[in-house]
Amino acid sequence: MSARSRIARGVAGALVVVALSSGCSSYINYDYGKEFDPRKHEYVIGPADGLTINVWQNGDLSTQAIVRPDGTITMPLVGDLKVAGKTPSQVRDEIKTAITQYVKAEAAIVTVAVTAVNSYRFTVTGNVTNPGSFQSQYYVSIAEALAMAGGPSRFADTSSIEVIRVGRDGKLRRIPVNFDDIETRKRPEANVILVAGDTIFVP
């Protein structure tokens, strides 16, 4: 089963429902639909992920590798390849190009599979029971992340939660969230799916 399938199955499972304290209800005028949903896109490889690369009828070029902290792997004959921040399809195409000096282009059938998802990490900080950094094999929503952190403390203002995210343009953004909108299902779309590197701040 592919990494994307495993993640999708995990998210499709039961949503963690926790009784969380919520602050005063206030409407947040924010279009959550514009946020990137990683479930709808090909998985993006990151450090510590495990990869299996197969080159058809060329066992000497096939390999298994763990992505190093600098985002690279080493492939036989090819050398170091930068794979972090790329999809398996992008890595596959780069490998096909790189091995043409060893394999005829028409015979360069390459598959790249993510066999271990270890780079999906996020942070929950502020007024929660167990703040810290968390890692998951599956995509996690705001509600699930808060549950993993033990839920908001009794001092938390859950009407003013922020998801701090580095956008695809490289700029830091803040996504405002009133947890009451999620808990009462007034705005289920506010329960956005986290992307790797997100930080949830509970004031």
Coordinates of C-alpha atoms in Angstrom, one line a residue:
M1 CA 0.0 0.0 0.0
S2 CA 1.4 3.4 -0.9
A3 CA 2.2 6.1 1.7
R4 CA -0.6 8.3 0.3
S5 CA -3.1 5.4 0.6
R6 CA -2.0 4.6 4.2
I7 CA -2.4 8.3 5.2
A8 CA -5.8 8.6 3.5
R9 CA -7.0 5.5 5.3
G10 CA -5.8 6.7 8.6
V11 CA -7.6 10.1 8.2
A12 CA -10.7 8.3 6.9
G13 CA -10.9 6.4 10.2
A14 CA -12.7 7.6 13.3
L15 CA -12.2 11.2 14.1
V16 CA -10.8 11.6 17.6
V17 CA -13.6 13.3 19.5
V18 CA -12.5 14.9 22.8
A19 CA -14.3 17.1 25.3
L20 CA -12.3 20.3 25.1
S21 CA -12.9 23.5 26.8
S22 CA -13.9 26.3 24.5
G23 CA -13.9 30.0 24.9
C24 CA -16.6 32.5 23.9
S25 CA -17.9 31.8 20.5
S26 CA -17.0 34.4 17.8
Y27 CA -17.3 34.1 14.1
I28 CA -14.0 34.1 12.2
N29 CA -14.3 35.4 8.6
Y30 CA -11.8 33.1 7.0
D31 CA -11.9 31.0 3.8
Y32 CA -10.6 27.6 5.0
G33 CA -11.3 26.1 1.6
K34 CA -8.3 27.9 0.2
E35 CA -5.9 26.0 2.5
F36 CA -3.7 23.3 1.0
D37 CA -5.1 19.8 1.7
P38 CA -2.3 17.2 1.5
R39 CA -4.8 14.4 1.2
K40 CA -5.7 15.6 -2.3
H41 CA -2.1 15.7 -3.6
E42 CA 0.8 13.3 -4.1
Y43 CA 2.9 12.8 -1.0
V44 CA 5.9 15.1 -0.6
I45 CA 9.0 13.3 0.6
G46 CA 10.9 14.6 3.7
P47 CA 13.9 13.8 5.9
A48 CA 13.8 10.4 7.6
D49 CA 11.3 8.9 5.1
G50 CA 12.1 5.5 3.8
L51 CA 12.2 5.0 0.0
T52 CA 12.3 1.9 -2.2
I53 CA 13.6 2.5 -5.7
N54 CA 13.4 -0.2 -8.3
V55 CA 14.9 -0.1 -11.8
W56 CA 13.4 -2.8 -14.0
Q57 CA 15.8 -5.6 -14.9
N58 CA 18.7 -3.6 -13.3
G59 CA 19.1 -4.8 -9.8
D60 CA 22.4 -3.0 -9.4
L61 CA 20.6 0.3 -9.7
S62 CA 17.7 -0.6 -7.4
T63 CA 18.0 0.4 -3.7
Q64 CA 16.3 1.1 -0.4
A65 CA 17.2 4.3 1.4
I66 CA 16.4 6.6 4.3
V67 CA 16.3 10.3 3.4
R68 CA 19.1 12.0 5.3
P69 CA 18.6 15.2 7.4
D70 CA 20.0 17.2 4.4
G71 CA 17.2 15.8 2.2
T72 CA 19.4 13.5 0.1
I73 CA 19.8 9.8 -0.6
T74 CA 22.6 7.9 -2.3
M75 CA 21.8 5.8 -5.3
P76 CA 24.2 3.2 -6.9
L77 CA 26.2 4.6 -9.8
V78 CA 24.1 7.9 -9.7
G79 CA 25.4 9.3 -6.4
D80 CA 23.6 11.7 -4.2
L81 CA 20.1 12.8 -5.1
K82 CA 18.1 15.6 -3.5
V83 CA 14.7 14.1 -2.8
A84 CA 13.2 16.1 0.1
G85 CA 10.5 18.5 -1.0
K86 CA 9.7 16.4 -4.1
T87 CA 7.0 13.9 -4.9
P88 CA 7.8 10.2 -5.8
S89 CA 6.9 11.0 -9.4
Q90 CA 9.4 13.9 -9.6
V91 CA 12.1 11.7 -8.1
R92 CA 11.3 8.9 -10.5
D93 CA 11.6 11.2 -13.5
E94 CA 15.0 12.6 -12.2
I95 CA 16.3 9.1 -11.7
K96 CA 15.2 8.1 -15.2
T97 CA 17.2 11.0 -16.6
A98 CA 20.2 10.3 -14.5
I99 CA 20.5 6.6 -15.4
T100 CA 20.3 7.0 -19.2
Q101 CA 24.1 6.6 -19.4
Y102 CA 23.7 3.1 -18.0
V103 CA 20.3 2.1 -19.3
K104 CA 18.6 2.8 -22.7
A105 CA 15.9 5.4 -22.3
E106 CA 13.2 3.1 -23.5
A107 CA 14.2 0.5 -20.9
A108 CA 14.5 2.9 -18.0
I109 CA 11.4 1.8 -16.1
V110 CA 11.7 3.2 -12.6
T111 CA 9.4 3.0 -9.6
V112 CA 9.8 5.1 -6.4
A113 CA 7.7 4.1 -3.4
V114 CA 7.6 5.7 0.1
T115 CA 7.8 2.7 2.4
A116 CA 8.1 4.6 5.7
V117 CA 6.5 8.0 6.5
N118 CA 8.6 9.7 9.2
S119 CA 8.7 13.3 8.2
Y120 CA 5.1 14.3 9.0
R121 CA 5.7 16.3 12.1
F122 CA 3.9 19.2 13.7
T123 CA 4.0 21.2 17.0
V124 CA 1.3 22.1 19.5
T125 CA 2.2 24.8 21.9
G126 CA 0.6 27.2 24.4
N127 CA -2.2 26.4 26.8
V128 CA -2.5 22.6 26.2
T129 CA -2.0 19.7 28.6
N130 CA 1.1 18.3 26.9
P131 CA 2.7 20.8 24.5
G132 CA 5.4 19.5 22.2
S133 CA 6.3 18.1 18.8
F134 CA 4.4 15.2 17.4
Q135 CA 4.9 12.7 14.5
S136 CA 2.3 10.7 12.8
Q137 CA 2.1 8.1 10.0
Y138 CA -1.3 9.6 9.0
Y139 CA -2.5 13.1 8.2
V140 CA -3.9 14.8 11.2
S141 CA -6.6 17.5 11.6
I142 CA -6.6 20.4 14.2
A143 CA -8.9 18.5 16.5
E144 CA -6.8 15.3 16.3
A145 CA -3.6 17.3 17.0
L146 CA -5.1 19.0 20.0
A147 CA -6.2 15.6 21.3
M148 CA -2.7 14.2 20.9
A149 CA -1.5 17.2 23.0
G150 CA -4.0 16.2 25.8
G151 CA -6.5 19.0 24.9
P152 CA -6.6 22.7 25.8
S153 CA -6.0 23.6 29.4
R154 CA -8.7 25.2 31.5
F155 CA -6.9 28.5 31.0
A156 CA -7.0 28.3 27.2
D157 CA -8.8 30.7 24.9
T158 CA -10.0 28.2 22.3
S159 CA -11.8 31.0 20.3
S160 CA -8.4 32.4 19.2
I161 CA -6.3 29.4 18.2
E162 CA -3.8 29.9 15.4
V163 CA -2.2 27.5 13.0
I164 CA 1.2 28.9 12.0
R165 CA 2.2 27.7 8.6
V166 CA 4.9 28.3 6.0
G167 CA 3.0 28.6 2.7
R168 CA 4.1 27.2 -0.6
D169 CA 5.4 30.7 -1.4
G170 CA 7.8 30.4 1.6
K171 CA 6.0 33.0 3.6
L172 CA 4.8 32.6 7.2
R173 CA 1.0 32.7 7.6
R174 CA -1.4 32.5 10.5
I175 CA -4.7 30.6 10.1
P176 CA -7.2 31.7 12.8
V177 CA -9.4 29.0 14.3
N178 CA -12.3 29.1 16.8
F179 CA -12.4 25.6 18.1
D180 CA -16.1 26.0 19.1
D181 CA -16.9 26.1 15.4
I182 CA -15.2 22.6 15.0
E183 CA -16.6 21.1 18.3
T184 CA -20.2 22.2 17.5
R185 CA -19.8 21.4 13.8
K186 CA -20.9 24.9 12.9
R187 CA -17.9 25.1 10.5
P188 CA -16.4 21.7 10.0
E189 CA -14.2 23.1 7.3
A190 CA -12.3 24.9 10.0
N191 CA -10.9 21.6 11.1
V192 CA -8.1 21.8 8.5
I193 CA -5.6 19.1 7.9
L194 CA -2.1 19.9 9.0
V195 CA 0.8 19.9 6.7
A196 CA 4.3 18.9 7.8
G197 CA 5.9 21.7 9.9
D198 CA 2.7 23.4 11.1
T199 CA 2.5 24.8 14.6
I200 CA -0.8 25.1 16.5
F201 CA -0.8 27.9 19.1
V202 CA -3.4 27.9 21.8
P203 CA -3.4 31.2 23.7

